[in-house]
Amino acid sequence: MQLVQVGMSGALGHLVSGLLRCRAQAWTSTQQKGHHVLAAAIGSWASTPPSNHAQTFIRGVATLKEVTPAEREQLSHVRNIGISAHIDSGKTTLTERILFYTGKIKDIHEVKGKDGVGAKMDSMELEREKGITIQSAATYCRWKDKQVNIIDTPGHVDFTIEVERSLRVLDGAILVLCGVGGVQSQSITVDRQMKRYNVPRLIFVNKLDRMGSNPWRAIQMAREKLKLNAAAIQIPIGLEEHHQGVVDLVERKAFKFEGPKGDKVVEVPVPDNLKEEMEIRRQELVERLSEVDDEVADLFLSEKPVEAAVMHDAIRRATIGLKFQPVFMGSAFKNRGVQLLLDGVNRYLPSPCEVVNTALDVSKGEAPFALPCSPSGPFVGLAFKLEEGRFGQLTYMRVYSGKVKKGDFIYNMSNNKKVRVPRLVRMHSDEMEDIQEAAAGDIVAIFGVDCASGDTFTDGDAKFAMTSIRVPEPVMSLALTPKAAEQMGNFMKALTRFQKEDPTFRVASNAETGEIIISGMGELHLEIYVERMRREYKVECEVGKPKVSFRETIRGRAEFNYLHKKQSGGAGQFGRVVGYIEALPEGDEEAAAPAASTPGEQGPKRFEFENKLVGNNIPPEFHSAIEKGFKEAANSGALIGAPVENVRVVLTDGASHPVDSSELAFRIASVSAFRQAYLAAAPQVLEPIMKVEITVPSEYQGTVMGDLNRRKGIIMDSVTNGDDCIIYAEVPLNNMFGYSTVLRSNTQGKGEYSMAYSHHSPVSKDLQDELTAHYAKTAKASA
């Protein structure tokens, strides 16, 4: 049984003799297992009397202690939140305002701003140029009596792993929806990720100052598309250019935001034209809460008024219980509504000790249990993100239990290695603040610890592993070659670093084509890494569509009788081989390995040699040379120069010369004999066929299937799962390049797919003629 969820395996191989080797990460996931048992873990914890918690959580050497009242009070002032949304919904702009209003930064800078500074959380030069977030960035601030640790995440689907691993370690989140676009494609993906990790969330409907904004449409979309029990706890005072502030439905108070940067929150009387709407919307809020909270339900059914304090408590209980999502409103760009959203974070989102974290007890066969967030318990931390910093590897860590101090020794549960913590820092985007210790509930970073993303660290007594981070499979590949041979060293260093930082970035070497193939989540994802390679490592690369690893085979049988004879004075060369070649019966093929990461690395049996010689026409010492010659010939077929597979060579007779015969002579004879018989054995070209699994909303099923048919794919099955349709198909790899972009276009970004190598299958006659003509033309040009 595996002890940890994430590791590195698989060799990149020798790309250039004597150069560096690069390891490609192979990720496994016990995440599903962990989440299947989450409900049981919660129930077990909740049903145990508080006085028995300390006795309940005894595992091996380490004793998990109940969170003391003092620790609970201390942790009640901590919030770990993430800000996630569809691209260009205003996440980074919102984070910039939060940092300004909490006093963490002294001025506001815009994303892709004209002042040349850019938003604080977009510290990478590429992020400021393109105006998008590429890497998640961590920071912290204080709002009133609470410390808020924030992770700002990317919105583009290509960088979804940044959202995935951030949400894995957070206690709560803000889901930002555009007031104009409402629920968009990546909003659906982010919501799916939040549900996967059971993250309570607030919704912030942003951009209410923009033309066409409609918060009620956004709320309705959240209910229909995301299946959320969402209700507004604010209504806007005006929309578009008339947007001035919000009305708090719980308190029945109105607020406007004054000052050049909206830093003055001023309570004003509720406008007369909004008083009736305020009561209607408040009643709707009460009805929504009554469906998920017993106290509010009793008051609602008794037709008694629901006071503000009761409603605040109910909203908090329902939000933490994942039964309700309060909706805030405003415009981050126009500096409206942000301070009230921060009040909502303090009031409604959970503290670290109010969230159930599932861990796996390695000493008990990975038995799951709820890990209490106690600073006095055994140390348990999860490394969720890696970066190469100026001072070495920077490892972002969430501390789930116990404490870690600078200079402490901790154990990596993936390999049981003991490592020292040389430096402990708290991150503020790309700035660092050295700290002496971190306790349960903190999100910090450590230097100088070699590990992989997803590794669990403990104090050595606790044999625990946190449930893993789900890593989506790459969907797009490119061939990459450095333009100058002297850049190969830096090129390999860059690939090694990027693989370590980003588990969705994969590197493979195709042994058949000799290419380095990089794989990722989309065109922008790979484009960013190619650009980073150029800027950070000064490596210029040639980028191309990867070559498909075609193969060749034969359908018939052909005989050979070839004599290789050469006389040039002195000892000559002589060797005759007689026999036939034929296709291997289908029953003799070995099944292709389903996990083959690169088509061509593993697959059916390629070559079989059978010696049926009778007598000593060919002396035994030459038999191995003959077999080597036929194998060498099968490495390159006559049609397109691809490896030949599923072929059997049978040697029946031959002749030798007592003086002129040699291993070289018989090897040359074998190569020529194979080529002589090959063209007469009905050769054909094979192409790799991929098993493709596509998940799309049901309304796009017809469009996607039609596109697969145009790509010469075969639909194997389709299954309906809720509002989604899962399509299973087999499609030629040569027709799948660029498919991620087409799928997103056809489904408005809502489609996802994965593919794996299945088998090789004959190409169509027109494609075979095209490939053969191109190979002949290339061979002639190089001759």
CSV table of N, CA, C and O in Angstrom, one decimal, residues 181-245:
chain,number,residue,atom,x,y,z
A,181,GLY,N,-21.3,38.9,-16.8
A,181,GLY,CA,-21.2,37.5,-17.3
A,181,GLY,C,-21.8,36.5,-16.4
A,181,GLY,O,-22.2,35.4,-16.9
A,182,GLY,N,-22.0,36.7,-15.1
A,182,GLY,CA,-22.5,35.8,-14.2
A,182,GLY,C,-21.7,34.5,-14.1
A,182,GLY,O,-20.4,34.6,-14.0
A,183,VAL,N,-22.3,33.4,-14.1
A,183,VAL,CA,-21.5,32.1,-14.0
A,183,VAL,C,-21.0,31.8,-15.3
A,183,VAL,O,-21.7,31.5,-16.3
A,184,GLN,N,-19.6,31.7,-15.4
A,184,GLN,CA,-19.0,31.4,-16.7
A,184,GLN,C,-18.2,30.1,-16.6
A,184,GLN,O,-18.3,29.4,-15.5
A,185,SER,N,-17.6,29.7,-17.6
A,185,SER,CA,-17.0,28.3,-17.7
A,185,SER,C,-16.1,28.0,-16.5
A,185,SER,O,-16.3,26.9,-15.9
A,186,GLN,N,-15.1,28.8,-16.2
A,186,GLN,CA,-14.2,28.5,-15.2
A,186,GLN,C,-14.9,28.7,-13.8
A,186,GLN,O,-14.4,28.1,-12.8
A,187,SER,N,-16.0,29.4,-13.7
A,187,SER,CA,-16.7,29.5,-12.5
A,187,SER,C,-17.2,28.1,-12.1
A,187,SER,O,-17.2,27.7,-10.9
A,188,ILE,N,-17.7,27.4,-13.1
A,188,ILE,CA,-18.2,26.0,-12.9
A,188,ILE,C,-17.0,25.1,-12.4
A,188,ILE,O,-17.2,24.3,-11.5
A,189,THR,N,-15.8,25.2,-13.1
A,189,THR,CA,-14.7,24.4,-12.7
A,189,THR,C,-14.3,24.7,-11.3
A,189,THR,O,-14.0,23.8,-10.5
A,190,VAL,N,-14.2,26.0,-10.9
A,190,VAL,CA,-13.7,26.4,-9.6
A,190,VAL,C,-14.7,25.9,-8.5
A,190,VAL,O,-14.4,25.4,-7.5
A,191,ASP,N,-16.0,26.0,-8.8
A,191,ASP,CA,-17.1,25.6,-7.9
A,191,ASP,C,-16.9,24.1,-7.7
A,191,ASP,O,-17.1,23.6,-6.6
A,192,ARG,N,-16.6,23.3,-8.8
A,192,ARG,CA,-16.5,21.9,-8.7
A,192,ARG,C,-15.3,21.6,-7.7
A,192,ARG,O,-15.3,20.6,-6.9
A,193,GLN,N,-14.2,22.4,-7.9
A,193,GLN,CA,-13.0,22.2,-7.0
A,193,GLN,C,-13.3,22.5,-5.5
A,193,GLN,O,-12.9,21.8,-4.6
A,194,MET,N,-14.1,23.5,-5.3
A,194,MET,CA,-14.5,23.9,-3.9
A,194,MET,C,-15.3,22.8,-3.3
A,194,MET,O,-15.2,22.4,-2.1
A,195,LYS,N,-16.2,22.2,-4.1
A,195,LYS,CA,-17.1,21.1,-3.6
A,195,LYS,C,-16.2,19.8,-3.3
A,195,LYS,O,-16.5,19.1,-2.4
A,196,ARG,N,-15.2,19.6,-4.2
A,196,ARG,CA,-14.3,18.5,-4.0
A,196,ARG,C,-13.6,18.5,-2.6
A,196,ARG,O,-13.4,17.5,-2.0
A,197,TYR,N,-13.2,19.7,-2.2
A,197,TYR,CA,-12.5,19.8,-1.0
A,197,TYR,C,-13.3,20.4,0.2
A,197,TYR,O,-12.8,20.8,1.2
A,198,ASN,N,-14.7,20.4,-0.1
A,198,ASN,CA,-15.6,20.9,1.0
A,198,ASN,C,-15.3,22.2,1.6
A,198,ASN,O,-15.1,22.4,2.8
A,199,VAL,N,-15.1,23.2,0.7
A,199,VAL,CA,-14.6,24.5,1.1
A,199,VAL,C,-15.9,25.4,1.2
A,199,VAL,O,-16.6,25.7,0.2
A,200,PRO,N,-16.2,25.9,2.4
A,200,PRO,CA,-17.3,26.9,2.5
A,200,PRO,C,-16.9,28.2,1.7
A,200,PRO,O,-15.8,28.6,1.7
A,201,ARG,N,-17.9,28.8,1.2
A,201,ARG,CA,-17.6,30.0,0.3
A,201,ARG,C,-18.7,31.1,0.5
A,201,ARG,O,-19.8,30.9,0.8
A,202,LEU,N,-18.2,32.3,0.3
A,202,LEU,CA,-19.0,33.5,0.1
A,202,LEU,C,-19.0,33.8,-1.4
A,202,LEU,O,-18.0,33.4,-2.1
A,203,ILE,N,-20.0,34.4,-1.9
A,203,ILE,CA,-20.1,34.8,-3.3
A,203,ILE,C,-20.0,36.4,-3.4
A,203,ILE,O,-20.7,37.0,-2.6
A,204,PHE,N,-19.1,36.9,-4.2
A,204,PHE,CA,-19.0,38.3,-4.4
A,204,PHE,C,-19.4,38.6,-5.8
A,204,PHE,O,-18.6,38.2,-6.7
A,205,VAL,N,-20.5,39.3,-6.1
A,205,VAL,CA,-20.9,39.7,-7.4
A,205,VAL,C,-20.2,41.0,-7.7
A,205,VAL,O,-20.6,42.1,-7.2
A,206,ASN,N,-19.2,41.0,-8.6
A,206,ASN,CA,-18.3,42.1,-8.8
A,206,ASN,C,-18.8,42.9,-10.1
A,206,ASN,O,-19.6,42.4,-10.8
A,207,LYS,N,-18.1,44.0,-10.4
A,207,LYS,CA,-18.3,44.8,-11.6
A,207,LYS,C,-19.7,45.3,-11.8
A,207,LYS,O,-20.3,45.3,-12.9
A,208,LEU,N,-20.4,45.7,-10.7
A,208,LEU,CA,-21.7,46.2,-10.8
A,208,LEU,C,-21.8,47.6,-11.4
A,208,LEU,O,-22.8,48.1,-11.7
A,209,ASP,N,-20.6,48.2,-11.6
A,209,ASP,CA,-20.5,49.5,-12.3
A,209,ASP,C,-20.5,49.4,-13.8
A,209,ASP,O,-20.6,50.4,-14.5
A,210,ARG,N,-20.4,48.2,-14.3
A,210,ARG,CA,-20.3,48.0,-15.7
A,210,ARG,C,-21.6,48.0,-16.4
A,210,ARG,O,-22.7,47.6,-15.8
A,211,MET,N,-21.7,48.4,-17.7
A,211,MET,CA,-22.9,48.4,-18.5
A,211,MET,C,-23.4,46.9,-18.6
A,211,MET,O,-22.7,46.0,-18.9
A,212,GLY,N,-24.7,46.8,-18.3
A,212,GLY,CA,-25.3,45.5,-18.5
A,212,GLY,C,-25.2,44.6,-17.2
A,212,GLY,O,-25.6,43.4,-17.3
A,213,SER,N,-24.7,45.1,-16.1
A,213,SER,CA,-24.6,44.3,-14.9
A,213,SER,C,-25.9,44.0,-14.3
A,213,SER,O,-26.8,44.8,-14.3
A,214,ASN,N,-26.1,42.8,-13.8
A,214,ASN,CA,-27.4,42.3,-13.2
A,214,ASN,C,-27.1,41.3,-12.2
A,214,ASN,O,-26.9,40.1,-12.5
A,215,PRO,N,-27.0,41.7,-10.9
A,215,PRO,CA,-26.6,40.7,-9.8
A,215,PRO,C,-27.7,39.6,-9.7
A,215,PRO,O,-27.3,38.5,-9.3
A,216,TRP,N,-28.9,39.9,-9.9
A,216,TRP,CA,-30.0,38.9,-9.7
A,216,TRP,C,-29.9,37.8,-10.8
A,216,TRP,O,-30.2,36.6,-10.5
A,217,ARG,N,-29.4,38.2,-11.9
A,217,ARG,CA,-29.2,37.1,-13.0
A,217,ARG,C,-28.0,36.2,-12.5
A,217,ARG,O,-28.1,35.0,-12.7
A,218,ALA,N,-27.0,36.9,-12.0
A,218,ALA,CA,-25.8,36.1,-11.5
A,218,ALA,C,-26.2,35.1,-10.4
A,218,ALA,O,-25.8,34.0,-10.4
A,219,ILE,N,-27.1,35.6,-9.5
A,219,ILE,CA,-27.5,34.7,-8.4
A,219,ILE,C,-28.3,33.6,-8.9
A,219,ILE,O,-28.2,32.4,-8.5
A,220,GLN,N,-29.2,33.8,-9.9
A,220,GLN,CA,-30.0,32.8,-10.5
A,220,GLN,C,-29.2,31.8,-11.2
A,220,GLN,O,-29.4,30.5,-11.1
A,221,MET,N,-28.1,32.2,-11.9
A,221,MET,CA,-27.2,31.3,-12.6
A,221,MET,C,-26.5,30.4,-11.6
A,221,MET,O,-26.2,29.3,-11.8
A,222,ALA,N,-26.1,31.0,-10.4
A,222,ALA,CA,-25.4,30.3,-9.4
A,222,ALA,C,-26.3,29.1,-8.8
A,222,ALA,O,-25.9,28.0,-8.5
A,223,ARG,N,-27.6,29.4,-8.8
A,223,ARG,CA,-28.6,28.4,-8.3
A,223,ARG,C,-28.8,27.3,-9.3
A,223,ARG,O,-28.9,26.1,-9.0
A,224,GLU,N,-28.9,27.7,-10.6
A,224,GLU,CA,-29.2,26.8,-11.6
A,224,GLU,C,-28.0,26.0,-12.1
A,224,GLU,O,-28.0,24.8,-12.2
A,225,LYS,N,-26.9,26.7,-12.4
A,225,LYS,CA,-25.7,26.0,-13.0
A,225,LYS,C,-24.8,25.4,-11.9
A,225,LYS,O,-24.2,24.4,-12.2
A,226,LEU,N,-24.7,26.1,-10.8
A,226,LEU,CA,-23.8,25.6,-9.7
A,226,LEU,C,-24.5,24.8,-8.7
A,226,LEU,O,-23.9,24.2,-7.8
A,227,LYS,N,-25.9,24.8,-8.7
A,227,LYS,CA,-26.7,24.1,-7.8
A,227,LYS,C,-26.4,24.5,-6.3
A,227,LYS,O,-26.3,23.7,-5.4
A,228,LEU,N,-26.2,25.9,-6.2
A,228,LEU,CA,-25.9,26.4,-4.8
A,228,LEU,C,-27.2,27.0,-4.2
A,228,LEU,O,-28.0,27.6,-4.9
A,229,ASN,N,-27.3,26.9,-2.9
A,229,ASN,CA,-28.4,27.6,-2.2
A,229,ASN,C,-27.9,29.0,-1.9
A,229,ASN,O,-27.6,29.3,-0.7
A,230,ALA,N,-27.9,29.9,-2.9
A,230,ALA,CA,-27.3,31.2,-2.7
A,230,ALA,C,-28.4,32.2,-2.6
A,230,ALA,O,-29.5,32.1,-3.2
A,231,ALA,N,-28.2,33.2,-1.7
A,231,ALA,CA,-29.2,34.3,-1.6
A,231,ALA,C,-28.4,35.6,-1.2
A,231,ALA,O,-27.4,35.5,-0.5
A,232,ALA,N,-29.0,36.7,-1.7
A,232,ALA,CA,-28.3,38.0,-1.4
A,232,ALA,C,-28.5,38.4,0.0
A,232,ALA,O,-29.6,38.2,0.6
A,233,ILE,N,-27.4,38.9,0.6
A,233,ILE,CA,-27.6,39.5,1.9
A,233,ILE,C,-27.3,41.1,1.8
A,233,ILE,O,-27.3,41.8,2.8
A,234,GLN,N,-27.2,41.5,0.5
A,234,GLN,CA,-27.1,42.9,0.2
A,234,GLN,C,-27.9,43.2,-1.1
A,234,GLN,O,-28.1,42.2,-1.9
A,235,ILE,N,-28.3,44.4,-1.3
A,235,ILE,CA,-28.8,44.8,-2.6
A,235,ILE,C,-28.1,46.1,-3.0
A,235,ILE,O,-27.7,46.9,-2.1
A,236,PRO,N,-27.9,46.3,-4.3
A,236,PRO,CA,-27.1,47.4,-4.7
A,236,PRO,C,-27.9,48.7,-4.7
A,236,PRO,O,-29.1,48.7,-5.0
A,237,ILE,N,-27.2,49.8,-4.3
A,237,ILE,CA,-27.8,51.1,-4.5
A,237,ILE,C,-27.4,51.6,-5.9
A,237,ILE,O,-26.3,52.1,-6.1
A,238,GLY,N,-28.2,51.4,-6.9
A,238,GLY,CA,-27.9,51.7,-8.3
A,238,GLY,C,-27.0,50.7,-8.9
A,238,GLY,O,-26.3,50.0,-8.3
A,239,LEU,N,-27.2,50.7,-10.3
A,239,LEU,CA,-26.3,49.8,-11.1
A,239,LEU,C,-25.7,50.6,-12.2
A,239,LEU,O,-26.0,51.7,-12.5
A,240,GLU,N,-24.7,50.0,-12.8
A,240,GLU,CA,-23.9,50.6,-13.9
A,240,GLU,C,-23.3,51.9,-13.4
A,240,GLU,O,-22.7,52.0,-12.3
A,241,GLU,N,-23.5,53.0,-14.1
A,241,GLU,CA,-22.8,54.3,-13.7
A,241,GLU,C,-23.5,54.9,-12.5
A,241,GLU,O,-23.0,55.8,-11.9
A,242,HIS,N,-24.7,54.4,-12.1
A,242,HIS,CA,-25.4,54.9,-10.9
A,242,HIS,C,-25.0,54.1,-9.6
A,242,HIS,O,-25.6,54.4,-8.6
A,243,HIS,N,-24.2,53.1,-9.7
A,243,HIS,CA,-23.8,52.3,-8.6
A,243,HIS,C,-23.1,53.1,-7.5
A,243,HIS,O,-22.0,53.7,-7.8
A,244,GLN,N,-23.6,53.2,-6.3
A,244,GLN,CA,-23.0,54.1,-5.3
A,244,GLN,C,-22.7,53.3,-4.0
A,244,GLN,O,-21.8,53.7,-3.3
A,245,GLY,N,-23.4,52.2,-3.7
A,245,GLY,CA,-23.2,51.5,-2.5
A,245,GLY,C,-24.1,50.3,-2.4
A,245,GLY,O,-24.6,49.8,-3.4
